[in-house]
Coordinates of C-alpha atoms in Angstrom, one line a residue:
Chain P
X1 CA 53.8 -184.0 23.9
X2 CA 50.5 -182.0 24.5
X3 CA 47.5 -182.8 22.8
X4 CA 46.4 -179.2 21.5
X5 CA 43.9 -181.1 19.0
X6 CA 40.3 -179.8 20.0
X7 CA 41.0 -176.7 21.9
X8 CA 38.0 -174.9 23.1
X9 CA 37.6 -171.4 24.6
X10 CA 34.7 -170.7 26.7
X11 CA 32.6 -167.8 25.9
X12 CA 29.6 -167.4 28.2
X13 CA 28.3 -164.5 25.9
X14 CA 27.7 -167.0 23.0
X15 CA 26.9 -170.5 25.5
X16 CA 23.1 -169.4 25.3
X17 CA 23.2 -169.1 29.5
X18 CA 26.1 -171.8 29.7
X19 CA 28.5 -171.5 32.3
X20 CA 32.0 -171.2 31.9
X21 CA 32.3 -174.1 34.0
X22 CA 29.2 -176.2 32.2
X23 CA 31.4 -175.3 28.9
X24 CA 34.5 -176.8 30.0
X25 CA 32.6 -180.0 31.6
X26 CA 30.4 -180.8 28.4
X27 CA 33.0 -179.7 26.0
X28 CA 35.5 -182.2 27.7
X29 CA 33.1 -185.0 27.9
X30 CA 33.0 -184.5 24.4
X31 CA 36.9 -185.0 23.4
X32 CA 37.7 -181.2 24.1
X33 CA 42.1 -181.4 24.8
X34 CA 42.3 -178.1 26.0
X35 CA 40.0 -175.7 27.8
X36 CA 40.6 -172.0 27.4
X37 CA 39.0 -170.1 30.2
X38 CA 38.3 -166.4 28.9
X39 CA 36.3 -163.9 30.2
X40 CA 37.2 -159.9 29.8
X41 CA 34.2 -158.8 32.2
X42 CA 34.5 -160.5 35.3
X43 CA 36.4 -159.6 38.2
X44 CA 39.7 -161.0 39.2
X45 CA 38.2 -163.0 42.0
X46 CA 35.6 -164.4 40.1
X47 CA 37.8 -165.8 37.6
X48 CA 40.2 -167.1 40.0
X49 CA 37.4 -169.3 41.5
X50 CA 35.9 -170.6 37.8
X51 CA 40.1 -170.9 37.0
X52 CA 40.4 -173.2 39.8
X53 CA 37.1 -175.4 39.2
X54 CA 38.0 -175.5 35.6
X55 CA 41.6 -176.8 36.5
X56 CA 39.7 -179.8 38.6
X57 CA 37.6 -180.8 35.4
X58 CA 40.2 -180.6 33.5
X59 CA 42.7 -182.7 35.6
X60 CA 40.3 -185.2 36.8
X61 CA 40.0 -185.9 32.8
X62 CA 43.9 -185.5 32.0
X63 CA 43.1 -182.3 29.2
X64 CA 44.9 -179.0 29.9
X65 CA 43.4 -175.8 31.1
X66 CA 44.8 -172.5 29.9
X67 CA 43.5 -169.3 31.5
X68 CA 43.5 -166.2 29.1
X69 CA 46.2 -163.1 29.7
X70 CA 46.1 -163.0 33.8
X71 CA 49.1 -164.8 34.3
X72 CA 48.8 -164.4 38.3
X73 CA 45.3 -166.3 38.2
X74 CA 46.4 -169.3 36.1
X75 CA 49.7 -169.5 38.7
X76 CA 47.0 -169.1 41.4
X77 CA 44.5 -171.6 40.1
X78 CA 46.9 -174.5 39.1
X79 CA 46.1 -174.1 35.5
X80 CA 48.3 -175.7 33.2
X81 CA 49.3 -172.8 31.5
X82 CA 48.4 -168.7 30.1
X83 CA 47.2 -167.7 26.6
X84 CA 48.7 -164.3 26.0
X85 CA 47.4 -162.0 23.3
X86 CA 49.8 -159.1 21.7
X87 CA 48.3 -156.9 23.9
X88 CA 49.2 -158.7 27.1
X89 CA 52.3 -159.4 29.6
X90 CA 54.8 -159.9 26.7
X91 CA 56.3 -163.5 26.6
X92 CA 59.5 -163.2 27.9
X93 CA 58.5 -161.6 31.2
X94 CA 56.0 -164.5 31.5
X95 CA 58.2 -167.0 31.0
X96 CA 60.7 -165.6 33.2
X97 CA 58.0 -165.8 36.3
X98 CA 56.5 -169.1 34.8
X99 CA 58.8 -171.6 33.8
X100 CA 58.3 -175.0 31.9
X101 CA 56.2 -177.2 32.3
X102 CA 54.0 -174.2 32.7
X103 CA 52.5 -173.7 29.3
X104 CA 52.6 -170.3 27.4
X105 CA 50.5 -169.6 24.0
X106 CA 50.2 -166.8 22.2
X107 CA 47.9 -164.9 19.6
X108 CA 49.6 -163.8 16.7
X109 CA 48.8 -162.4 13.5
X110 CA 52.3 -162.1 11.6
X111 CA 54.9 -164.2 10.5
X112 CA 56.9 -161.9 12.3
X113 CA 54.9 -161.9 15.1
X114 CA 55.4 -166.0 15.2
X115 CA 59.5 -165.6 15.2
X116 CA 59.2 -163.4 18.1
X117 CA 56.9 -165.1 20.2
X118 CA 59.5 -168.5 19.5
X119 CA 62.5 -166.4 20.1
X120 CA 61.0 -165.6 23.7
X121 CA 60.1 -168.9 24.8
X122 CA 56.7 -169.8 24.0
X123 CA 55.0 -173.2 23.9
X124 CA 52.5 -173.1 20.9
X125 CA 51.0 -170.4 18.9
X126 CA 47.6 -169.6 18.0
X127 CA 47.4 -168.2 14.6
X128 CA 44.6 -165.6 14.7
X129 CA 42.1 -165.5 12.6
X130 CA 42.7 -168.4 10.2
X131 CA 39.0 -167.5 8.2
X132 CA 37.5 -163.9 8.2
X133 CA 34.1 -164.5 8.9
X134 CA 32.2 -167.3 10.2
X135 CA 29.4 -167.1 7.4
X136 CA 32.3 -167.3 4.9
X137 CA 33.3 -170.5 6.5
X138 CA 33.7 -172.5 3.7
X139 CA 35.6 -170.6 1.2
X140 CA 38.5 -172.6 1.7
X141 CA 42.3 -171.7 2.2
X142 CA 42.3 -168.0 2.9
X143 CA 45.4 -165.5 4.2
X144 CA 45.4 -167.0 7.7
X145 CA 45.5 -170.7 6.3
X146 CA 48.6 -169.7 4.0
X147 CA 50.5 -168.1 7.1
X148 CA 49.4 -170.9 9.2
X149 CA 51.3 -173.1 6.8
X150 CA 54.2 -171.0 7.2
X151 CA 54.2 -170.9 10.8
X152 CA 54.5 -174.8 11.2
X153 CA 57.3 -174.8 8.6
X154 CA 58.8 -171.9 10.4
X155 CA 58.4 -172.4 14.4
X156 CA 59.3 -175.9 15.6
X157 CA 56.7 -175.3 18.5
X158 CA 52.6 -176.9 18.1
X159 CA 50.5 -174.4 15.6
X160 CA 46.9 -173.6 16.4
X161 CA 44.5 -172.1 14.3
X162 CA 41.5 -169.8 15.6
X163 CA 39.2 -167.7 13.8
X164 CA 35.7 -169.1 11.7
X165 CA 36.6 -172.8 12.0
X166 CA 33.8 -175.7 12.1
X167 CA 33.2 -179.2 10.9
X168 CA 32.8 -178.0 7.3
X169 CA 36.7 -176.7 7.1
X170 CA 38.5 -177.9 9.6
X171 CA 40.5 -180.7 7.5
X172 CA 42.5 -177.6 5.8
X173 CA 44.4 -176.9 9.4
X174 CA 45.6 -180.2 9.5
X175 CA 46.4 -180.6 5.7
X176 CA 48.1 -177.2 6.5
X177 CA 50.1 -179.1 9.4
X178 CA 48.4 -177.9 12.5
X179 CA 48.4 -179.2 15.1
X180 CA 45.3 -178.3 16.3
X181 CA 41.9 -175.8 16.0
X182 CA 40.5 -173.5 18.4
X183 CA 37.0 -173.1 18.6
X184 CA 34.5 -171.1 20.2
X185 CA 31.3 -170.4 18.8
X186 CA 30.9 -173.8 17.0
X187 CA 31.1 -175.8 19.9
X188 CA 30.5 -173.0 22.6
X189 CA 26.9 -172.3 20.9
X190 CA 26.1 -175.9 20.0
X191 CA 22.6 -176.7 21.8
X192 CA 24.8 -179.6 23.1
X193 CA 28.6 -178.7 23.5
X194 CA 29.2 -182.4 24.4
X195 CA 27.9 -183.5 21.2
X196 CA 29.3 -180.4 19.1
X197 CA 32.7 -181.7 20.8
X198 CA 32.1 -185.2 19.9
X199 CA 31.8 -185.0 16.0
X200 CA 34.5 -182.5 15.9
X201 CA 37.2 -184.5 17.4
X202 CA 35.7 -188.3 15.3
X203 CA 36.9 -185.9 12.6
X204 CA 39.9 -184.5 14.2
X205 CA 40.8 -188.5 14.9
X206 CA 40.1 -189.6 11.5
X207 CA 42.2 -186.9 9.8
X208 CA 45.4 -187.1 11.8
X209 CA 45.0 -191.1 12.0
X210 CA 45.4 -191.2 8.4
X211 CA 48.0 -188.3 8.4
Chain Y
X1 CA 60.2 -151.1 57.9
X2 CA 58.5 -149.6 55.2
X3 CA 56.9 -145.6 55.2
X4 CA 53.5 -145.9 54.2
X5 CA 53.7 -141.9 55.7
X6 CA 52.4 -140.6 52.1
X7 CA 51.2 -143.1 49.8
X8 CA 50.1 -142.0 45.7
X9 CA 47.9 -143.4 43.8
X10 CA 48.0 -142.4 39.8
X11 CA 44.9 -141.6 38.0
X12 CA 45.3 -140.3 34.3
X13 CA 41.6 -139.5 34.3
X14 CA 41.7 -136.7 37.4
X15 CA 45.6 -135.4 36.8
X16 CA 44.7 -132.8 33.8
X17 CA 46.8 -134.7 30.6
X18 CA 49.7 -135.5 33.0
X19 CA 50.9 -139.4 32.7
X20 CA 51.2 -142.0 35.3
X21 CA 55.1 -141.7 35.0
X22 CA 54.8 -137.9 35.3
X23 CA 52.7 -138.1 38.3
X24 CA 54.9 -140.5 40.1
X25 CA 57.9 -138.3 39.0
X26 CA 56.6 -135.4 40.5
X27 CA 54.9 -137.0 43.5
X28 CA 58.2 -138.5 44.6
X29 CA 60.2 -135.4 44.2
X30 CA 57.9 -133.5 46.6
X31 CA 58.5 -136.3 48.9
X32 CA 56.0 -139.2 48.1
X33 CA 57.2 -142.4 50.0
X34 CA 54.9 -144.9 47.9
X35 CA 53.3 -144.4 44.3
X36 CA 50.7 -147.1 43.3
X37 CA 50.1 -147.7 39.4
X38 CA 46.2 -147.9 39.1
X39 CA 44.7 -147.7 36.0
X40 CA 41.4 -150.2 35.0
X41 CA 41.4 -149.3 31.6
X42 CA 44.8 -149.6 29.1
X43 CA 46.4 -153.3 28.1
X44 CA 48.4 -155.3 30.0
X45 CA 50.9 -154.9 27.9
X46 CA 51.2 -150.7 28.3
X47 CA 50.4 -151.3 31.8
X48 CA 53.7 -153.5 32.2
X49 CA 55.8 -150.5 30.4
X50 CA 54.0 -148.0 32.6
X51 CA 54.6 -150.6 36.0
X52 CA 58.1 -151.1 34.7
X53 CA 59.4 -147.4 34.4
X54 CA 57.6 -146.3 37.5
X55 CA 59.8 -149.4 39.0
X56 CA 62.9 -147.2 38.2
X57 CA 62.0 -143.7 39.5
X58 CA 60.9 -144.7 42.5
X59 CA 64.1 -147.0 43.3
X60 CA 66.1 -143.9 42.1
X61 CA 64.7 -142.5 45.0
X62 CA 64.3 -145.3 47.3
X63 CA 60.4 -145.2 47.9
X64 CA 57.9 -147.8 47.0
X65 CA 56.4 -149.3 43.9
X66 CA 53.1 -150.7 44.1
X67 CA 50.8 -152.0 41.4
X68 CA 46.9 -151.9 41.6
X69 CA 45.1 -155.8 41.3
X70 CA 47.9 -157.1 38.4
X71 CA 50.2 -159.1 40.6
X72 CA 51.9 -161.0 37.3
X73 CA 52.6 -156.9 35.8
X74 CA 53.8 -156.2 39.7
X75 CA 56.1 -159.1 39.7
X76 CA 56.9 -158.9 36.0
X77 CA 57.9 -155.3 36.4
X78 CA 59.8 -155.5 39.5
X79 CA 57.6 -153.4 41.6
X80 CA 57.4 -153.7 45.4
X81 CA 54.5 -154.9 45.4
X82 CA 50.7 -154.7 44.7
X83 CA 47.4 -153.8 46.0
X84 CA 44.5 -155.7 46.1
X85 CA 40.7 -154.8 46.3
X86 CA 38.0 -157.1 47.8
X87 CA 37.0 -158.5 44.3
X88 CA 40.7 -159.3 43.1
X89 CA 43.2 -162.8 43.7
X90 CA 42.6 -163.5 47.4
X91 CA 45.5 -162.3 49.6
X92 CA 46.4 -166.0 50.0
X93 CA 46.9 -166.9 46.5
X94 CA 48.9 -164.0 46.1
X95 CA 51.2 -164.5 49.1
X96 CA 51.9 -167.8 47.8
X97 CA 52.5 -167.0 44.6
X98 CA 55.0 -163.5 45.9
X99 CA 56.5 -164.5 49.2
X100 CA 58.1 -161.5 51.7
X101 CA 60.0 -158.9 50.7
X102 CA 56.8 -158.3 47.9
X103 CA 54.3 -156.0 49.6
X104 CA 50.8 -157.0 50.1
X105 CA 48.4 -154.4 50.6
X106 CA 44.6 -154.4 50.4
X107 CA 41.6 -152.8 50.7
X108 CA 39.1 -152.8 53.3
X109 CA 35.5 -151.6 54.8
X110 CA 35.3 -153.8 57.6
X111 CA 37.0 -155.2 60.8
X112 CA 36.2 -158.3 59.3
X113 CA 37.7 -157.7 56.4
X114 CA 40.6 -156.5 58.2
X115 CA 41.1 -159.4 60.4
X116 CA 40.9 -161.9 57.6
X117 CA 43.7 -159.7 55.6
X118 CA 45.5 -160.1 58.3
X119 CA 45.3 -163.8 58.5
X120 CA 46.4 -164.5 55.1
X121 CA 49.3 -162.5 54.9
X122 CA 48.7 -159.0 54.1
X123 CA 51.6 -156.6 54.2
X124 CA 49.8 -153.3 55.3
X125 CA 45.6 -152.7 54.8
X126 CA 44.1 -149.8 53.4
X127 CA 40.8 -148.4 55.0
X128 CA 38.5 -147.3 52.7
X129 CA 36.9 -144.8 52.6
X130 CA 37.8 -143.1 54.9
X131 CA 35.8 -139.8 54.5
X132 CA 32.1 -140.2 52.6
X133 CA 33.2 -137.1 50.1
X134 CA 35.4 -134.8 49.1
X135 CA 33.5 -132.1 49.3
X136 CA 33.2 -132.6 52.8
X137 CA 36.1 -133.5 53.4
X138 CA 36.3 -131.6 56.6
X139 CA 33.9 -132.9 58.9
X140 CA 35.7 -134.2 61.2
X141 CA 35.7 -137.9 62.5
X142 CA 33.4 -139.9 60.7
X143 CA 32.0 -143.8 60.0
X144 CA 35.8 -144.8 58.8
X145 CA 38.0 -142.8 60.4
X146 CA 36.6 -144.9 63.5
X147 CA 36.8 -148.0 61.6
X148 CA 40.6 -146.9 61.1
X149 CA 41.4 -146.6 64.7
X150 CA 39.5 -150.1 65.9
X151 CA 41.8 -151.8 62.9
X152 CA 45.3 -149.8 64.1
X153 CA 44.3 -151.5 67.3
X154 CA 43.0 -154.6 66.3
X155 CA 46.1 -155.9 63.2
X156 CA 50.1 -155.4 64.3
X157 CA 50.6 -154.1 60.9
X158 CA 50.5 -150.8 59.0
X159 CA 47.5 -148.9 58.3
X160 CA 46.4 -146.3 56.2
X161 CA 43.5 -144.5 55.1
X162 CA 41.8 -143.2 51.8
X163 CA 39.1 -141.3 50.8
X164 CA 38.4 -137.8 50.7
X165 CA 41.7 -136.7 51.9
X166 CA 43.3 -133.3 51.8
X167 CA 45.7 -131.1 54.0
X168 CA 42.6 -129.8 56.3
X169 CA 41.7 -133.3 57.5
X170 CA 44.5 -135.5 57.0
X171 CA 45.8 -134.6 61.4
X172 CA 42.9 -136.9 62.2
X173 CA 44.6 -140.1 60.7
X174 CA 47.7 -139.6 62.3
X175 CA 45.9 -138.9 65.1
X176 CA 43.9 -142.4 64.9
X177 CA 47.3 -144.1 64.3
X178 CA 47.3 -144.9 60.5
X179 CA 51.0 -144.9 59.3
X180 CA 50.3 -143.0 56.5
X181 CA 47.1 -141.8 54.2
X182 CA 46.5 -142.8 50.5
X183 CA 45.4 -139.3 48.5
X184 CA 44.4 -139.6 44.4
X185 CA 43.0 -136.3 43.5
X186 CA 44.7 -134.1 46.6
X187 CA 47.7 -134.8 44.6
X188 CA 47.1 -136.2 41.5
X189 CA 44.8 -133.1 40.7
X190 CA 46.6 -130.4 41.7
X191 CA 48.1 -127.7 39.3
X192 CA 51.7 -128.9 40.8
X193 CA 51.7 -132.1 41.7
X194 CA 55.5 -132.0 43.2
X195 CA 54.3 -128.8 45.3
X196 CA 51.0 -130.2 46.8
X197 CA 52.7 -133.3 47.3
X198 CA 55.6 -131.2 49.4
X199 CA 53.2 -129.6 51.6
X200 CA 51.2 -132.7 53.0
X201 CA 55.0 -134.6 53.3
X202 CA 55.9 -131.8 55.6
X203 CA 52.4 -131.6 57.9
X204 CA 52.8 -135.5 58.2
X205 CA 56.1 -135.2 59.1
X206 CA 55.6 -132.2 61.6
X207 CA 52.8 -134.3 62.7
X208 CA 54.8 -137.7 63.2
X209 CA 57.9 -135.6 65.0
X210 CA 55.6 -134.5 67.9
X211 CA 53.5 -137.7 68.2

């Protein structure tokens, strides 16, 4: 089974001069399970080289590295697996040129949405966003938290959360049966990731311990 | 072996409201013998439809399919193949990832860039550009039309050129032994795309018949 606990998506925009590959590296020595390379800017050939050094971090450490919507470069690089959005390669034609153990998540935003993306194969799914805002952090069980908790009863595939998630809420994914969060900007922006990583998964551990 | 003799490329922003599926309609009805999908701009996902309906005229007709940089939409939508540009998935990864019959073209400004294409598997290589503008489009023999000729000589496999293109200049690739030339706006921009499309098809091919 994978271990989509602590699932981080690297973000050089908000990693304060960070590389993607510096993320992946710190964020990993601090517990990370999953590193999410995404980038919308740089070239295809740029990303194909950070894809493949990202893979080696990531092996060398036994966590999984998922490259965002370009299929071809995380079949190129020797990433574990794709994260597809609605607005990407739909699922079935993915899965059709990737098969298992190749991994394939997807975004979605509906319960519907969720059905679908089981019905055509895919690995996990990230609902997206689970909390509006990130200054509303703490406001407890919101819209995405409810449908999160519908997903899991629904899909019989691993449910991630994304979207305004920190140390201060976290505990309501896993009460809501996820099984894991995604997290950019409060490990990503951390002045250290490692350490940003570290408390989140002693948390993650203590919660799903006692689960 | 494949006719590279008179090779489209779509561009919504230069064809005047027409679509990529129109243009590649009417581009293979006035005789069009490869229509590449390029398009930097729209989703994956539309991209995919617009790869995957292309797909169908041009088998229809038996010409070629090629898609610009996305080789998961090319193989997803059961195109020929795609084209690369210096800054996309190295030729390599590609090849491994779409063995022969899938076309590999690519890009190139130099004869190094040519010879390394080469090495790693490339199907045919496009020189580019081959004139410096279109408005001067008829200036005769320039930087890359020479370029063009010491590749046709140097790699055993097809070449053709682009850039600046049009029926009172496009003699002197034949002439330099490029199998076919790559036009955008000679085509794409034209008030009838099937028309200017039939004109050029029948000066290559007068052209090819007495060469």
């Amino acid at each position: 089974m994978q271990d989509y606990s602590l699932y981080v998506v690297t973000d050089e925009e908000l990693s304060y001069g960070r590389t993607h590959r510096e993320i992946a590296e710190q964020a990993v020595r601090g517990g990370a399970t999953v590193i999410q390379l995404r980038d919308k800017t740089r070239s295809a050939h740029d990303l194909f080289q950070i894809a493949r050094e990202i893979a080696e971090v990531t092996r060398r450490a036994g966590v999984l590295s998922i490259v965002n919507d370009r299929l071809d470069i995380a079949l190129g690089a020797g990433a574990d697996g794709v994260h597809l959005g609605q607005d990407d390669l739909p699922i079935a034609v993915a899965r059709r040129l990737a098969p298992p153990p190749f991994l394939i998540g997807i975004s979605i935003h509906s319960i519907a949405q969720a059905e679908e993306a089981k019905r055509q194969g895919a690995d996990y799914i990230a609902v997206s966003p689970v909390f509006e805002t990130n200054s509303k952090s703490d406001a407890g069980p919101g819209h995405g938290l409810r449908m999160l908790s519908e997903v899991v009863h629904l899909v019989q595939i691993p449910v991630i959360g994304i979207g305004g998630i920190n140390h201060t809420n976290l505990h309501h994914l896993f009460d809501a049966g996820a099984s894991g969060i995604a997290v950019i900007s409060a490990i990503v922006s951390a002045p250290d990731i490692s350490a940003a990583a570290r408390a989140m998964k002693e948390q993650i551990l203590s919660l799903t311990l006692h689960s």
